Short mmCIF file of C-alpha atoms in Angstrom, two decimals:
data_model
loop_
_atom_site.label_atom_id
_atom_site.label_comp_id
_atom_site.label_asym_id
_atom_site.label_seq_id
_atom_site.Cartn_x
_atom_site.Cartn_y
_atom_site.Cartn_z
CA MET A 2 16.95 -33.14 -149.48
CA ASP A 3 19.26 -31.69 -152.07
CA TRP A 4 22.60 -31.83 -153.71
CA SER A 5 24.90 -29.02 -154.64
CA PRO A 6 26.00 -28.19 -158.19
CA LYS A 7 29.18 -29.81 -157.99
CA GLY A 8 27.88 -32.72 -155.81
CA ASP A 9 30.22 -32.00 -153.27
CA ARG A 10 27.81 -31.24 -150.64
CA LEU A 11 24.26 -32.48 -149.00
CA PHE A 12 21.72 -30.42 -147.57
CA SER A 13 18.70 -32.32 -146.46
CA ILE A 14 16.09 -31.59 -143.87
CA GLY A 15 14.49 -33.28 -140.62
CA GLN A 16 11.92 -32.15 -138.07
CA THR A 17 13.05 -27.81 -136.73
CA GLN A 18 17.09 -28.32 -138.42
CA VAL A 19 19.09 -28.53 -141.28
CA HIS A 20 21.35 -30.82 -142.15
CA ALA A 21 24.48 -30.35 -144.32
CA TRP A 22 27.71 -33.08 -145.25
CA GLU A 23 30.63 -31.91 -147.18
CA GLY A 24 32.06 -34.82 -149.07
CA ALA A 25 30.63 -38.21 -148.09
CA PRO A 26 27.60 -38.24 -146.43
CA GLY A 27 28.66 -40.82 -143.67
CA GLY A 28 31.38 -38.14 -142.30
CA GLY A 29 28.89 -36.60 -140.40
CA ALA A 30 26.53 -33.24 -140.60
CA ASP A 31 27.02 -29.74 -139.52
CA ARG A 32 23.11 -29.28 -137.93
CA HIS A 33 21.97 -25.92 -137.49
CA GLU A 34 18.57 -25.45 -136.00
CA LEU A 35 15.89 -23.21 -137.77
CA GLY A 36 13.42 -23.48 -134.63
CA SER A 37 10.87 -23.57 -136.79
CA PRO A 38 10.20 -27.61 -139.26
CA GLY A 39 11.91 -27.16 -142.18
CA LEU A 40 8.91 -27.96 -145.56
CA ALA A 41 12.41 -27.55 -148.24
CA VAL A 42 16.00 -27.08 -149.00
CA ALA A 43 17.44 -26.36 -152.54
CA SER A 44 20.42 -26.06 -153.14
CA THR A 45 22.30 -22.29 -154.36
CA PRO A 46 25.10 -21.51 -157.21
CA ASP A 47 28.27 -20.82 -154.38
CA GLY A 48 27.91 -24.23 -152.84
CA GLY A 49 25.16 -23.10 -149.49
CA ALA A 50 21.16 -23.70 -149.77
CA LEU A 51 18.16 -22.32 -149.05
CA VAL A 52 16.06 -23.44 -146.82
CA LEU A 53 12.00 -22.67 -145.92
CA THR A 54 10.04 -23.18 -143.06
CA ALA A 55 6.43 -23.99 -141.97
CA ASP A 56 6.92 -20.81 -140.79
CA ALA A 57 7.08 -18.99 -144.26
CA SER A 58 10.83 -17.82 -143.89
CA VAL A 59 13.42 -18.22 -145.95
CA TRP A 60 16.78 -18.81 -144.52
CA SER A 61 20.08 -19.17 -146.15
CA ILE A 62 22.66 -21.40 -145.19
CA GLY A 63 26.49 -19.68 -147.14
CA PRO A 64 29.45 -21.13 -149.02
CA ASP A 65 30.87 -21.77 -145.53
CA VAL A 66 28.22 -24.96 -144.25
CA ARG A 67 29.40 -25.14 -140.09
CA SER A 68 28.36 -20.79 -140.41
CA LYS A 69 24.50 -20.51 -139.35
CA PRO A 70 21.88 -20.28 -140.86
CA ILE A 71 21.12 -16.83 -141.75
CA ARG A 72 16.30 -15.77 -142.23
CA ARG A 73 16.65 -13.94 -144.88
CA TRP A 74 12.42 -12.64 -145.43
CA SER A 75 9.82 -13.61 -143.61
CA GLY A 76 6.21 -12.72 -143.89
CA GLN A 77 3.19 -11.97 -141.60
CA PRO A 78 1.98 -15.35 -139.64
CA PHE A 79 1.98 -18.52 -141.56
CA THR A 80 1.51 -21.87 -141.13
CA ALA A 81 2.42 -24.45 -143.93
CA VAL A 82 2.25 -27.78 -144.55
CA LEU A 83 4.31 -27.69 -147.70
CA ALA A 84 6.82 -25.63 -149.34
CA SER A 85 8.33 -24.98 -152.60
CA ALA A 86 11.68 -23.54 -153.86
CA ASP A 87 12.47 -21.55 -157.41
CA VAL A 88 16.17 -20.93 -156.46
CA ALA A 89 16.48 -19.63 -160.29
CA HIS A 90 13.72 -17.36 -160.16
CA ASP A 91 13.99 -16.21 -156.29
CA ARG A 92 10.36 -17.50 -156.05
CA PHE A 93 8.91 -19.21 -152.45
CA ALA A 94 5.63 -20.95 -152.10
CA TRP A 95 3.93 -22.08 -149.22
CA VAL A 96 0.41 -23.23 -148.25
CA SER A 97 -1.28 -24.48 -145.25
CA PRO A 98 -3.23 -27.16 -144.69
CA SER A 99 -6.68 -25.60 -144.99
CA GLY A 100 -5.37 -24.51 -149.07
CA SER A 101 -4.12 -20.75 -148.70
CA LEU A 102 -1.35 -20.03 -150.54
CA ARG A 103 1.53 -18.27 -149.74
CA ILE A 104 3.95 -16.96 -152.63
CA ALA A 105 7.20 -14.93 -151.90
CA ARG A 106 9.56 -13.50 -154.12
CA PRO A 107 12.12 -11.25 -151.64
CA SER A 108 13.74 -9.72 -154.31
CA ALA A 109 11.70 -7.92 -155.25
CA GLY A 110 9.88 -7.70 -152.26
CA GLU A 111 6.24 -8.99 -153.68
CA THR A 112 4.43 -11.39 -151.15
CA ILE A 113 0.91 -12.78 -152.71
CA ASP A 114 -1.73 -14.55 -150.27
CA ARG A 115 -4.58 -16.26 -151.88
CA GLU A 116 -7.50 -18.93 -150.80
CA ILE A 117 -7.53 -21.97 -152.90
CA LYS A 118 -10.74 -22.71 -153.22
CA GLY A 119 -13.08 -26.68 -153.71
CA LEU A 120 -10.20 -28.65 -151.89
CA THR A 121 -11.07 -31.77 -149.71
CA GLU A 122 -8.01 -32.56 -148.42
CA SER A 123 -4.82 -30.75 -147.84
CA PRO A 124 -1.77 -30.11 -150.73
CA SER A 125 0.49 -33.01 -150.59
CA VAL A 126 2.47 -32.22 -153.65
CA MET A 127 3.74 -28.93 -155.00
CA ALA A 128 6.64 -28.13 -157.51
CA PHE A 129 7.29 -24.89 -159.78
CA SER A 130 8.33 -25.16 -163.32
CA PRO A 131 11.93 -24.61 -164.42
CA ASN A 132 10.73 -21.30 -166.37
CA GLY A 133 8.98 -20.61 -163.26
CA ALA A 134 5.41 -19.73 -164.44
CA PHE A 135 3.81 -21.78 -163.15
CA LEU A 136 3.14 -23.35 -159.63
CA ALA A 137 1.42 -26.45 -160.12
CA PHE A 138 0.23 -28.66 -156.37
CA GLY A 139 -1.74 -31.84 -156.31
CA THR A 140 -3.82 -33.36 -152.47
CA ARG A 141 -4.28 -35.71 -150.34
CA SER A 142 -7.18 -36.86 -151.76
CA ALA A 143 -7.27 -38.77 -154.83
CA THR A 144 -10.56 -36.95 -155.50
CA ASP A 145 -9.20 -33.81 -155.98
CA PRO A 146 -7.92 -31.53 -159.15
CA LEU A 147 -4.81 -31.20 -160.09
CA LEU A 148 -4.20 -27.32 -159.97
CA ILE A 149 -2.05 -25.00 -162.02
CA LEU A 150 -1.02 -21.60 -160.99
CA ASP A 151 0.50 -18.34 -162.36
CA ALA A 152 3.40 -18.43 -160.41
CA ALA A 153 3.70 -14.85 -160.61
CA THR A 154 0.26 -14.04 -159.24
CA GLY A 155 -1.01 -17.13 -158.33
CA ALA A 156 -3.70 -16.64 -160.11
CA GLU A 157 -5.57 -20.03 -161.14
CA VAL A 158 -4.48 -21.16 -164.67
CA ALA A 159 -5.62 -24.60 -165.30
CA ARG A 160 -7.78 -27.23 -162.51
CA LEU A 161 -7.73 -30.87 -164.43
CA PRO A 162 -8.59 -34.33 -162.86
CA ALA A 163 -5.49 -36.00 -162.03
CA ARG A 164 -6.54 -39.26 -162.54
CA LEU A 165 -5.30 -40.98 -159.49
CA ALA A 166 -6.61 -43.98 -157.36
CA LEU A 167 -4.79 -42.50 -154.78
CA ALA A 168 -3.58 -39.79 -153.03
CA ALA A 169 -0.73 -37.53 -155.30
CA ASN A 170 2.43 -38.03 -153.64
CA GLY A 171 5.34 -36.95 -156.36
CA LEU A 172 5.42 -34.53 -158.63
CA THR A 173 7.88 -33.87 -161.20
CA TRP A 174 8.49 -31.08 -164.44
CA ARG A 175 9.96 -32.61 -167.50
CA ASP A 176 10.10 -29.34 -169.18
CA ASP A 177 7.85 -25.52 -168.96
CA ARG A 178 4.97 -27.48 -171.05
CA THR A 179 5.34 -30.57 -168.87
CA LEU A 180 4.08 -32.06 -165.57
CA PHE A 181 3.54 -35.49 -164.19
CA VAL A 182 1.69 -36.48 -160.94
CA GLY A 183 1.21 -39.43 -159.21
CA SER A 184 0.19 -41.70 -156.61
CA PHE A 185 1.59 -45.16 -155.21
CA ASN A 186 -0.09 -47.12 -158.16
CA SER A 187 -0.33 -44.98 -161.03
CA CYS A 188 1.14 -41.46 -162.73
CA SER A 189 -0.90 -39.18 -165.06
CA GLU A 190 1.13 -36.68 -167.61
CA VAL A 191 0.13 -33.79 -167.75
CA GLN A 192 0.98 -31.11 -171.26
CA ARG A 193 0.75 -27.29 -172.66
CA SER A 194 -0.77 -27.58 -175.55
CA ALA A 195 -0.03 -24.79 -178.24
CA ASP A 196 -3.01 -22.58 -177.05
CA GLY A 197 -2.03 -22.00 -173.88
CA GLY A 198 -4.48 -24.81 -172.54
CA TRP A 199 -4.00 -27.85 -169.95
CA LYS A 200 -4.54 -31.27 -170.20
CA VAL A 201 -4.07 -34.93 -168.76
CA VAL A 202 -3.09 -36.97 -172.41
CA ARG A 203 -1.95 -40.38 -170.55
CA SER A 204 -2.05 -42.26 -167.73
CA ILE A 205 0.11 -44.76 -166.86
CA PRO A 206 -0.33 -47.34 -164.77
CA GLY A 207 1.91 -49.33 -161.78
CA CYS A 208 3.82 -46.60 -161.13
CA PHE A 209 5.30 -45.72 -157.26
CA ALA A 210 4.81 -41.88 -157.77
CA ALA A 211 6.75 -40.87 -154.67
CA ALA A 212 10.29 -41.84 -156.67
CA LEU A 213 9.64 -39.41 -159.37
CA ASP A 214 12.32 -37.72 -160.66
CA CYS A 215 13.76 -35.96 -163.54
CA THR A 216 16.80 -35.21 -164.94
CA PRO A 217 18.40 -32.62 -166.59
CA GLU A 218 17.80 -35.17 -170.64
CA GLY A 219 14.28 -34.28 -169.59
CA HIS A 220 14.48 -38.42 -168.68
CA VAL A 221 11.74 -38.97 -165.72
CA PHE A 222 11.97 -42.14 -163.46
CA CYS A 223 10.04 -43.47 -161.85
CA ALA A 224 10.12 -46.94 -159.86
CA GLN A 225 7.24 -49.72 -161.69
CA MET A 226 5.99 -51.96 -159.07
CA ARG A 227 4.43 -55.64 -160.10
CA SER A 228 2.55 -57.03 -157.92
CA GLU A 229 2.79 -60.40 -158.89
CA GLU A 230 6.26 -61.15 -158.66
CA HIS A 231 6.62 -58.90 -155.83
CA THR A 232 9.32 -56.59 -157.14
CA SER A 233 10.54 -53.64 -158.25
CA GLU A 234 12.68 -52.14 -161.41
CA LEU A 235 13.45 -48.37 -161.96
CA GLN A 236 12.00 -47.33 -165.00
CA SER A 237 13.32 -44.52 -167.37
CA ARG A 238 10.33 -42.75 -169.50
CA GLN A 239 11.06 -39.83 -171.80
#
């Protein structure tokens, strides 16, 4: 789900529908059928939203959230389990269970299809860097690497050990050079060095990383689990 820039609209996806709330979410939503499972939704500066569906299509909802979505872009047949949107740079990505990757930039008429090799499980988390230069994703296997790709070409930039005890289920970029990826019980911080290389700089135990998020100020939030106390608390790491 995603809030509009003004915070007066909330967009979410459920099965093959997109839901749009104006004002308080409890007031009821406008529901629109897309015909394919929704995988990602991102608000746009005009108060609308873009929705990425499993058939590798991009749907547009205008400022009037009651109007029907318009299919803005679609490519050759494709079946995805994960998608990510970079609205600011008009770039979108989908990945299939087997690791087939599609990156599209509709405004430039560009589509890239690549096969990601060496994965044992299907991808579970994926996100573009804030500047749109990189695309990172992890899989449902703790032994699979964390991959960082060139978002413009799909070429592999780095293949790193995620150092997770369980499958990756949370990923967020703090800035263009730092990202966090984690599982239900641990989190790894990855940084880009001055020479352009990438490395895991630290592991943070006890983090419920499915709750990973980053504020505009660069604070990364996660929920920390204390098993001995059976409690959760919100932690901020800068």
